[in-house]
mmCIF file of C-alpha atoms in Angstrom:
data_model
loop_
_atom_site.group_PDB
_atom_site.id
_atom_site.type_symbol
_atom_site.label_atom_id
_atom_site.label_comp_id
_atom_site.label_asym_id
_atom_site.label_seq_id
_atom_site.Cartn_x
_atom_site.Cartn_y
_atom_site.Cartn_z
ATOM 1 C CA MET S 223 -53.414 -29.851 -0.483
ATOM 2 C CA LEU S 224 -50.741 -31.250 -2.804
ATOM 3 C CA ASN S 225 -50.972 -28.164 -5.051
ATOM 4 C CA LEU S 226 -50.604 -25.896 -2.031
ATOM 5 C CA PHE S 227 -47.536 -27.840 -0.971
ATOM 6 C CA ARG S 228 -46.006 -27.529 -4.454
ATOM 7 C CA SER S 229 -46.725 -23.799 -4.579
ATOM 8 C CA GLY S 230 -45.058 -23.325 -1.234
ATOM 9 C CA GLN S 231 -42.086 -25.375 -2.369
ATOM 10 C CA SER S 232 -41.696 -23.276 -5.537
ATOM 11 C CA LEU S 233 -41.801 -20.095 -3.483
ATOM 12 C CA ARG S 234 -39.118 -21.419 -1.169
ATOM 13 C CA CYS S 235 -36.964 -22.376 -4.145
ATOM 14 C CA GLY S 236 -37.219 -18.845 -5.532
ATOM 15 C CA LEU S 237 -36.227 -17.342 -2.204
ATOM 16 C CA VAL S 238 -33.290 -19.682 -1.858
ATOM 17 C CA LEU S 239 -32.087 -18.853 -5.356
ATOM 18 C CA SER S 240 -32.301 -15.121 -4.747
ATOM 19 C CA ALA S 241 -30.335 -15.392 -1.532
ATOM 20 C CA LEU S 242 -27.688 -17.625 -3.130
ATOM 21 C CA SER S 243 -27.850 -19.922 -0.154
ATOM 22 C CA LEU S 244 -28.040 -23.697 0.115
ATOM 23 C CA LEU S 245 -26.235 -23.987 -3.216
ATOM 24 C CA ASN S 246 -26.142 -27.769 -2.947
ATOM 25 C CA GLY S 247 -29.839 -28.067 -2.122
ATOM 26 C CA GLY S 248 -32.481 -29.542 -4.362
ATOM 27 C CA CYS S 249 -34.215 -26.210 -5.084
ATOM 28 C CA VAL S 250 -31.190 -24.591 -6.721
ATOM 29 C CA SER S 251 -30.133 -27.781 -8.458
ATOM 30 C CA ARG S 252 -33.521 -28.167 -10.172
ATOM 31 C CA LEU S 253 -33.655 -24.512 -11.240
ATOM 32 C CA LEU S 254 -30.100 -24.453 -12.599
ATOM 33 C CA THR S 255 -30.527 -27.578 -14.655
ATOM 34 C CA SER S 256 -33.745 -26.300 -16.196
ATOM 35 C CA GLY S 257 -33.125 -22.597 -16.775
ATOM 36 C CA TYR S 258 -29.442 -21.690 -16.418
ATOM 37 C CA ASP S 259 -26.124 -22.394 -18.097
ATOM 38 C CA ASP S 260 -24.337 -25.444 -16.749
ATOM 39 C CA ARG S 261 -21.152 -23.460 -16.149
ATOM 40 C CA THR S 262 -20.333 -20.538 -13.885
ATOM 41 C CA LEU S 263 -18.736 -17.637 -15.756
ATOM 42 C CA VAL S 264 -15.957 -15.482 -14.267
ATOM 43 C CA ILE S 265 -15.826 -11.973 -15.756
ATOM 44 C CA HIS S 266 -13.059 -9.419 -15.220
ATOM 45 C CA THR S 267 -12.907 -5.790 -16.323
ATOM 46 C CA PHE S 268 -9.667 -3.853 -16.124
ATOM 47 C CA ASN S 269 -8.295 -0.573 -17.447
ATOM 48 C CA LEU S 270 -4.685 -1.003 -18.605
ATOM 49 C CA PHE S 271 -4.059 2.804 -18.471
ATOM 50 C CA ASN S 272 -2.774 4.537 -21.574
ATOM 51 C CA GLN S 273 -0.323 6.746 -19.603
ATOM 52 C CA LYS S 274 -1.571 9.847 -21.425
ATOM 53 C CA PRO S 275 -2.847 12.118 -18.593
ATOM 54 C CA LEU S 276 -0.449 14.836 -17.497
ATOM 55 C CA ALA S 277 1.168 14.253 -14.112
ATOM 56 C CA PRO S 278 2.997 17.445 -13.031
ATOM 57 C CA ALA S 279 4.050 15.857 -9.727
ATOM 58 C CA LEU S 280 6.301 13.368 -11.529
ATOM 59 C CA THR S 281 9.916 14.213 -12.288
ATOM 60 C CA SER S 282 9.645 12.603 -15.735
ATOM 61 C CA SER S 283 6.760 11.794 -18.053
ATOM 62 C CA TRP S 284 5.201 8.330 -18.247
ATOM 63 C CA ASN S 285 3.816 9.060 -21.719
ATOM 64 C CA GLY S 286 5.129 6.332 -24.022
ATOM 65 C CA ASP S 287 7.336 4.828 -21.287
ATOM 66 C CA TRP S 288 7.291 1.085 -22.033
ATOM 67 C CA ILE S 289 9.656 0.146 -19.221
ATOM 68 C CA PHE S 290 7.096 1.497 -16.750
ATOM 69 C CA ARG S 291 4.298 -0.155 -18.740
ATOM 70 C CA ARG S 292 5.984 -3.558 -18.926
ATOM 71 C CA ASP S 293 6.549 -3.624 -15.179
ATOM 72 C CA ARG S 294 2.874 -2.801 -14.590
ATOM 73 C CA LEU S 295 1.784 -5.511 -17.025
ATOM 74 C CA GLU S 296 3.913 -7.996 -15.094
ATOM 75 C CA LEU S 297 1.725 -7.307 -12.043
ATOM 76 C CA VAL S 298 -1.405 -7.785 -14.154
ATOM 77 C CA ASP S 299 -0.023 -11.086 -15.428
ATOM 78 C CA GLN S 300 0.842 -12.287 -11.915
ATOM 79 C CA PHE S 301 -2.682 -11.637 -10.705
ATOM 80 C CA LEU S 302 -4.371 -13.402 -13.597
ATOM 81 C CA ARG S 303 -2.054 -16.406 -13.335
ATOM 82 C CA ALA S 304 -3.413 -16.908 -9.820
ATOM 83 C CA HIS S 305 -7.091 -16.155 -10.511
ATOM 84 C CA ARG S 306 -9.480 -17.857 -12.897
ATOM 85 C CA ALA S 307 -10.967 -15.759 -15.671
ATOM 86 C CA ASP S 308 -13.249 -16.736 -18.540
ATOM 87 C CA VAL S 309 -13.866 -13.337 -20.118
ATOM 88 C CA VAL S 310 -11.679 -10.260 -19.577
ATOM 89 C CA LEU S 311 -12.615 -6.817 -20.854
ATOM 90 C CA PHE S 312 -9.709 -4.395 -21.225
ATOM 91 C CA GLN S 313 -9.873 -0.662 -21.762
ATOM 92 C CA GLN S 314 -6.889 1.436 -22.921
ATOM 93 C CA SER S 315 -4.873 -1.466 -24.297
ATOM 94 C CA MET S 316 -1.796 -0.080 -26.093
ATOM 95 C CA GLN S 317 0.543 -1.014 -28.934
ATOM 96 C CA LYS S 318 3.653 0.684 -30.245
ATOM 97 C CA ALA S 319 3.545 1.100 -34.017
ATOM 98 C CA HIS S 320 5.083 -1.776 -35.977
ATOM 99 C CA SER S 321 6.080 -3.594 -32.788
ATOM 100 C CA GLU S 322 5.187 -7.111 -31.685
ATOM 101 C CA VAL S 323 7.133 -6.588 -28.452
ATOM 102 C CA GLU S 324 5.714 -3.316 -27.172
ATOM 103 C CA TRP S 325 2.104 -4.471 -27.343
ATOM 104 C CA ASP S 326 -0.116 -5.251 -24.346
ATOM 105 C CA GLN S 327 -1.801 -8.168 -26.069
ATOM 106 C CA SER S 328 1.508 -9.779 -27.048
ATOM 107 C CA ILE S 329 2.980 -9.305 -23.569
ATOM 108 C CA LEU S 330 -0.047 -10.769 -21.763
ATOM 109 C CA ALA S 331 -0.499 -13.558 -24.324
ATOM 110 C CA ALA S 332 3.015 -14.751 -23.481
ATOM 111 C CA GLY S 333 1.887 -15.383 -19.902
ATOM 112 C CA ALA S 334 -1.510 -15.697 -18.241
ATOM 113 C CA PHE S 335 -3.378 -15.252 -21.531
ATOM 114 C CA ALA S 336 -1.498 -17.873 -23.546
ATOM 115 C CA GLU S 337 -4.691 -19.875 -24.181
ATOM 116 C CA PHE S 338 -7.040 -16.919 -24.703
ATOM 117 C CA ASP S 339 -8.638 -15.635 -27.883
ATOM 118 C CA TRP S 340 -8.480 -11.877 -28.387
ATOM 119 C CA ARG S 341 -10.491 -9.247 -30.203
ATOM 120 C CA SER S 342 -9.082 -5.716 -30.279
ATOM 121 C CA GLU S 343 -10.729 -2.635 -31.770
ATOM 122 C CA PRO S 344 -8.452 0.410 -32.320
ATOM 123 C CA VAL S 345 -9.967 3.623 -30.954
ATOM 124 C CA ALA S 346 -7.188 6.247 -30.906
ATOM 125 C CA GLU S 347 -3.806 7.056 -32.470
ATOM 126 C CA TYR S 348 -1.057 9.029 -30.709
ATOM 127 C CA ASP S 349 1.438 10.519 -33.139
ATOM 128 C CA ASP S 350 3.781 11.802 -30.411
ATOM 129 C CA THR S 351 4.570 8.260 -29.211
ATOM 130 C CA SER S 352 3.535 6.252 -32.309
ATOM 131 C CA GLU S 353 1.041 4.272 -30.239
ATOM 132 C CA THR S 354 -2.427 2.884 -30.893
ATOM 133 C CA GLU S 355 -5.040 2.513 -28.151
ATOM 134 C CA SER S 356 -7.668 -0.240 -28.353
ATOM 135 C CA MET S 357 -10.633 -1.729 -26.568
ATOM 136 C CA ALA S 358 -10.046 -5.458 -26.166
ATOM 137 C CA VAL S 359 -11.869 -8.613 -25.100
ATOM 138 C CA ALA S 360 -10.073 -11.866 -24.236
ATOM 139 C CA THR S 361 -11.843 -15.198 -23.731
ATOM 140 C CA THR S 362 -10.843 -18.725 -22.769
ATOM 141 C CA SER S 363 -11.335 -21.540 -25.237
ATOM 142 C CA VAL S 364 -14.359 -22.807 -23.288
ATOM 143 C CA VAL S 365 -16.153 -19.563 -24.149
ATOM 144 C CA GLY S 366 -16.501 -19.337 -27.903
ATOM 145 C CA MET S 367 -15.997 -15.920 -29.444
ATOM 146 C CA LYS S 368 -18.246 -15.632 -32.473
ATOM 147 C CA GLN S 369 -16.334 -14.771 -35.617
ATOM 148 C CA ARG S 370 -17.335 -11.563 -37.351
ATOM 149 C CA GLN S 371 -18.702 -11.853 -40.859
ATOM 150 C CA SER S 372 -17.880 -9.626 -43.791
ATOM 151 C CA GLY S 373 -20.328 -6.743 -43.979
ATOM 152 C CA GLU S 374 -21.522 -7.293 -40.415
ATOM 153 C CA SER S 375 -22.968 -4.300 -38.574
ATOM 154 C CA PRO S 376 -20.515 -2.152 -36.531
ATOM 155 C CA SER S 377 -19.401 -3.447 -33.152
ATOM 156 C CA LEU S 378 -17.588 -0.307 -31.956
ATOM 157 C CA TRP S 379 -19.037 3.129 -31.263
ATOM 158 C CA HIS S 380 -17.633 6.417 -29.979
ATOM 159 C CA VAL S 381 -19.237 7.660 -26.764
ATOM 160 C CA GLY S 382 -18.412 11.341 -26.441
ATOM 161 C CA PRO S 383 -14.906 12.697 -27.154
ATOM 162 C CA ASP S 384 -12.954 9.926 -25.400
ATOM 163 C CA GLY S 385 -15.448 7.181 -24.601
ATOM 164 C CA TYR S 386 -16.085 3.937 -26.467
ATOM 165 C CA LEU S 387 -18.444 0.954 -26.595
ATOM 166 C CA GLN S 388 -17.293 -2.419 -27.959
ATOM 167 C CA ALA S 389 -19.674 -5.327 -28.592
ATOM 168 C CA THR S 390 -18.614 -8.974 -28.788
ATOM 169 C CA ALA S 391 -20.811 -12.041 -29.341
ATOM 170 C CA LEU S 392 -20.046 -15.224 -27.399
ATOM 171 C CA GLU S 393 -21.257 -18.818 -27.475
ATOM 172 C CA MET S 394 -21.865 -20.313 -24.032
ATOM 173 C CA GLY S 395 -23.990 -23.237 -22.967
ATOM 174 C CA GLY S 396 -25.283 -23.706 -26.486
ATOM 175 C CA GLN S 397 -26.806 -20.201 -26.588
ATOM 176 C CA PRO S 398 -25.305 -16.903 -27.746
ATOM 177 C CA ALA S 399 -24.445 -14.154 -25.288
ATOM 178 C CA ALA S 400 -22.967 -10.676 -25.620
ATOM 179 C CA VAL S 401 -20.436 -8.634 -23.687
ATOM 180 C CA PHE S 402 -20.351 -4.859 -24.039
ATOM 181 C CA ASN S 403 -17.029 -3.283 -23.100
ATOM 182 C CA ILE S 404 -17.530 0.338 -22.011
ATOM 183 C CA GLN S 405 -15.222 3.253 -21.462
ATOM 184 C CA MET S 406 -17.426 6.180 -20.503
ATOM 185 C CA PRO S 407 -16.205 9.720 -21.286
ATOM 186 C CA SER S 408 -13.586 10.912 -18.822
ATOM 187 C CA LYS S 409 -14.719 14.235 -17.401
ATOM 188 C CA ILE S 410 -17.530 16.750 -17.752
ATOM 189 C CA GLU S 411 -18.667 15.001 -20.920
ATOM 190 C CA ARG S 412 -20.417 12.290 -18.857
ATOM 191 C CA ASP S 413 -23.748 13.621 -20.012
ATOM 192 C CA PRO S 414 -26.780 11.489 -19.058
ATOM 193 C CA ILE S 415 -27.631 11.301 -22.747
ATOM 194 C CA TRP S 416 -24.856 8.756 -23.213
ATOM 195 C CA PHE S 417 -26.741 6.098 -21.259
ATOM 196 C CA SER S 418 -29.607 6.447 -23.714
ATOM 197 C CA PHE S 419 -27.160 6.251 -26.612
ATOM 198 C CA ILE S 420 -25.569 3.085 -25.222
ATOM 199 C CA GLU S 421 -28.958 1.483 -24.567
ATOM 200 C CA GLU S 422 -29.986 2.088 -28.170
ATOM 201 C CA ARG S 423 -26.763 0.537 -29.511
ATOM 202 C CA VAL S 424 -27.127 -2.491 -27.217
ATOM 203 C CA ARG S 425 -30.731 -3.132 -28.275
ATOM 204 C CA GLU S 426 -29.982 -2.714 -31.978
ATOM 205 C CA TRP S 427 -26.941 -4.976 -31.850
ATOM 206 C CA ILE S 428 -28.450 -7.873 -29.894
ATOM 207 C CA ASN S 429 -31.529 -7.757 -32.111
ATOM 208 C CA ILE S 430 -29.322 -8.257 -35.173
ATOM 209 C CA GLN S 431 -27.324 -10.990 -33.434
ATOM 210 C CA GLY S 432 -30.396 -12.783 -32.065
ATOM 211 C CA ILE S 433 -29.342 -12.492 -28.419
ATOM 212 C CA CYS S 434 -31.879 -12.007 -25.639
ATOM 213 C CA LEU S 435 -31.594 -9.577 -22.718
ATOM 214 C CA LYS S 436 -31.054 -12.426 -20.257
ATOM 215 C CA ARG S 437 -27.648 -13.024 -21.828
ATOM 216 C CA ILE S 438 -25.936 -9.638 -21.997
ATOM 217 C CA ILE S 439 -23.110 -8.326 -19.810
ATOM 218 C CA VAL S 440 -22.134 -4.651 -19.734
ATOM 219 C CA ALA S 441 -18.823 -3.869 -18.045
ATOM 220 C CA GLY S 442 -15.959 -1.420 -17.872
ATOM 221 C CA PHE S 443 -15.369 2.160 -16.766
ATOM 222 C CA ILE S 444 -18.855 3.225 -15.645
ATOM 223 C CA PRO S 445 -18.391 5.954 -12.992
ATOM 224 C CA ALA S 446 -22.110 6.500 -12.548
ATOM 225 C CA ASP S 447 -23.918 7.951 -9.580
ATOM 226 C CA VAL S 448 -26.154 5.109 -8.415
ATOM 227 C CA GLU S 449 -28.765 7.685 -7.424
ATOM 228 C CA ALA S 450 -28.804 9.282 -10.888
ATOM 229 C CA ARG S 451 -32.050 8.826 -12.784
ATOM 230 C CA SER S 452 -30.222 8.247 -16.075
ATOM 231 C CA PHE S 453 -28.227 5.316 -14.684
ATOM 232 C CA ALA S 454 -31.207 3.830 -12.833
ATOM 233 C CA GLY S 455 -33.278 4.104 -15.997
ATOM 234 C CA PHE S 456 -30.522 2.449 -18.029
ATOM 235 C CA LEU S 457 -30.452 -0.530 -15.661
ATOM 236 C CA GLU S 458 -34.240 -0.813 -15.578
ATOM 237 C CA ASP S 459 -34.736 -0.528 -19.341
ATOM 238 C CA LEU S 460 -32.188 -3.262 -20.068
ATOM 239 C CA SER S 461 -33.235 -5.385 -17.047
ATOM 240 C CA LEU S 462 -29.722 -5.192 -15.581
ATOM 241 C CA LYS S 463 -28.334 -5.107 -12.042
ATOM 242 C CA ASP S 464 -24.953 -4.073 -10.683
ATOM 243 C CA SER S 465 -22.947 -7.166 -9.682
ATOM 244 C CA SER S 466 -21.554 -5.236 -6.706
ATOM 245 C CA VAL S 467 -24.928 -5.072 -4.931
ATOM 246 C CA GLY S 468 -24.701 -7.145 -1.768
ATOM 247 C CA PHE S 469 -20.897 -7.163 -1.780
ATOM 248 C CA CYS S 470 -20.283 -3.594 -0.585
ATOM 249 C CA ASP S 471 -21.223 -3.704 3.091
ATOM 250 C CA VAL S 472 -18.331 -1.273 3.504
ATOM 251 C CA ALA S 473 -18.253 1.308 0.688
ATOM 252 C CA MET S 474 -14.482 1.278 0.322
ATOM 253 C CA LYS S 475 -14.606 -2.397 -0.699
ATOM 254 C CA CYS S 476 -16.033 -1.301 -4.041
ATOM 255 C CA GLN S 477 -13.912 1.815 -4.628
ATOM 256 C CA THR S 478 -11.867 0.917 -7.682
ATOM 257 C CA ALA S 479 -10.629 4.520 -7.937
ATOM 258 C CA ASN S 480 -8.649 5.453 -4.839
ATOM 259 C CA PRO S 481 -6.011 8.135 -4.104
ATOM 260 C CA THR S 482 -3.990 5.505 -2.220
ATOM 261 C CA ASN S 483 -2.991 4.386 -5.704
ATOM 262 C CA GLU S 484 -0.289 6.884 -6.718
ATOM 263 C CA ILE S 485 -0.985 6.529 -10.438
ATOM 264 C CA PHE S 486 -4.579 7.582 -9.799
ATOM 265 C CA ARG S 487 -3.542 10.364 -7.416
ATOM 266 C CA PHE S 488 -0.890 11.823 -9.736
ATOM 267 C CA SER S 489 -3.178 11.796 -12.785
ATOM 268 C CA SER S 490 -6.541 12.741 -11.302
ATOM 269 C CA ASP S 491 -5.927 16.169 -9.756
ATOM 270 C CA GLY S 492 -7.655 15.845 -6.391
ATOM 271 C CA ALA S 493 -10.270 13.258 -7.382
ATOM 272 C CA VAL S 494 -11.809 11.357 -4.481
ATOM 273 C CA ALA S 495 -12.274 7.626 -4.033
ATOM 274 C CA SER S 496 -15.225 6.153 -5.940
ATOM 275 C CA GLN S 497 -16.664 3.040 -7.537
ATOM 276 C CA ALA S 498 -15.762 3.647 -11.157
ATOM 277 C CA ASP S 499 -15.500 0.146 -12.642
ATOM 278 C CA ARG S 500 -18.533 -2.132 -12.776
ATOM 279 C CA ILE S 501 -19.918 -5.335 -14.214
ATOM 280 C CA LEU S 502 -23.633 -5.114 -14.967
ATOM 281 C CA VAL S 503 -25.483 -8.400 -15.446
ATOM 282 C CA PRO S 504 -29.092 -9.403 -16.175
ATOM 283 C CA LYS S 505 -31.496 -9.313 -13.251
ATOM 284 C CA THR S 506 -32.060 -13.020 -13.857
ATOM 285 C CA ALA S 507 -28.357 -13.854 -13.461
ATOM 286 C CA ILE S 508 -27.063 -15.443 -10.274
ATOM 287 C CA VAL S 509 -24.084 -13.556 -8.810
ATOM 288 C CA TYR S 510 -22.014 -15.887 -6.651
ATOM 289 C CA SER S 511 -19.231 -13.438 -5.828
ATOM 290 C CA ALA S 512 -17.930 -10.015 -6.842
ATOM 291 C CA GLY S 513 -15.090 -7.763 -5.791
ATOM 292 C CA ARG S 514 -12.051 -5.677 -6.666
ATOM 293 C CA THR S 515 -9.010 -7.032 -8.468
ATOM 294 C CA HIS S 516 -5.442 -5.780 -8.995
ATOM 295 C CA GLU S 517 -5.639 -3.652 -5.861
ATOM 296 C CA ALA S 518 -2.153 -4.110 -4.411
ATOM 297 C CA GLY S 519 1.093 -2.363 -5.267
ATOM 298 C CA ILE S 520 4.686 -3.434 -4.701
ATOM 299 C CA PRO S 521 7.745 -1.385 -3.674
ATOM 300 C CA ALA S 522 8.730 0.834 -6.570
ATOM 301 C CA PRO S 523 11.901 -0.067 -8.498
ATOM 302 C CA ALA S 524 14.703 2.505 -8.523
ATOM 303 C CA TYR S 525 13.689 4.242 -11.759
ATOM 304 C CA ALA S 526 10.070 4.586 -10.540
ATOM 305 C CA LYS S 527 11.269 6.044 -7.238
ATOM 306 C CA ALA S 528 13.255 8.598 -9.238
ATOM 307 C CA MET S 529 10.010 9.486 -11.060
ATOM 308 C CA GLY S 530 8.266 10.127 -7.716
ATOM 309 C CA PHE S 531 6.625 6.791 -6.825
ATOM 310 C CA THR S 532 6.929 4.885 -3.579
ATOM 311 C CA GLN S 533 4.922 1.947 -4.950
ATOM 312 C CA LEU S 534 4.440 0.397 -8.378
ATOM 313 C CA TRP S 535 0.745 -0.180 -9.140
ATOM 314 C CA PRO S 536 -0.782 -2.412 -11.845
ATOM 315 C CA SER S 537 -2.827 0.463 -13.262
ATOM 316 C CA ILE S 538 -4.633 3.717 -12.592
ATOM 317 C CA ARG S 539 -7.513 1.901 -10.855
ATOM 318 C CA SER S 540 -8.353 -1.505 -9.462
ATOM 319 C CA GLY S 541 -10.346 -3.853 -11.654
ATOM 320 C CA TRP S 542 -13.613 -5.628 -10.888
ATOM 321 C CA GLU S 543 -14.604 -9.279 -11.194
ATOM 322 C CA ALA S 544 -17.819 -11.231 -10.834
ATOM 323 C CA SER S 545 -18.624 -14.933 -10.811
ATOM 324 C CA ILE S 546 -22.054 -15.392 -12.354
ATOM 325 C CA ARG S 547 -24.420 -17.848 -13.985
ATOM 326 C CA LEU S 548 -26.606 -16.685 -16.866
ATOM 327 C CA ALA S 549 -30.183 -17.730 -17.423
ATOM 328 C CA THR S 550 -31.053 -19.393 -20.702
ATOM 329 C CA CYS S 551 -33.609 -17.995 -23.117
ATOM 330 C CA SER S 552 -36.715 -19.870 -24.143
ATOM 331 C CA ALA S 553 -37.232 -20.416 -27.851
ATOM 332 C CA GLY S 554 -39.658 -17.997 -29.398
ATOM 333 C CA LEU S 555 -39.389 -15.369 -26.687
ATOM 334 C CA GLY S 556 -38.708 -11.785 -27.736
ATOM 335 C CA LEU S 557 -35.740 -9.733 -26.618
#
């Protein structure tokens, strides 16, 4: 009878954990102390927008316009001053050649990111504006970013003509973890083959680093059709789930790409609203909350109105954030 009682109690604990309810109850407390990190992790992903797409509707070009860029970065900084973040994955971070002033990292590090560690990987050069584009990861001091060793295997890969994958190893809760920063190809080049390519790189890299599948996070620009077999297979093969599941009772809540945003509308030539930015986490992870970030604009300053804007937006799309807790890996278990 006692064994039956314990079995029933274990089942109830599992159900409670899955539902994320009764967070102060004994079931969740026992499971978290025995198989999960002690600390909740807040992840953000955000595209800083390289201002390279043509926008015929504008009266002047935004390409290389650092006044426009600085004002947008001010909105990004304001948001992140008011919201906790432990790990932030940036796509299309920019720097003007030989400039410490016209550099996204320098601008943000002077404000909300003053106490963050950064790792940037250059991915493109633009001769017409003397700018470099990078993929970047920023972490708080409580999340250790593992230093790269000389001769270490690559941590950046090209995905199609204008897509990239950046890998970064972290130390959290006494165990290593990995974040994979993704910018999928922009247009017709979103071939299903790229999910297989990314899966192979992820598996190879975590095997070298000694990181198990329970402790990987894949995030960024991932405009996948949730019904597509290639995306579903990618999630299944890596034992991942979309952090947005359960937080999109109304579809528009998860639409990070939306024509209401004038930057998106002017640069996307009739594109419709969609969920384009995602944070994918292990199936074993607990997702406490998830939602859009950087979704509000402000009245456009005079110069932006002259360009054709009515509002100034932080970027081309909203970002996405998730508050999660990662499971720990048992010693001796395979990946």
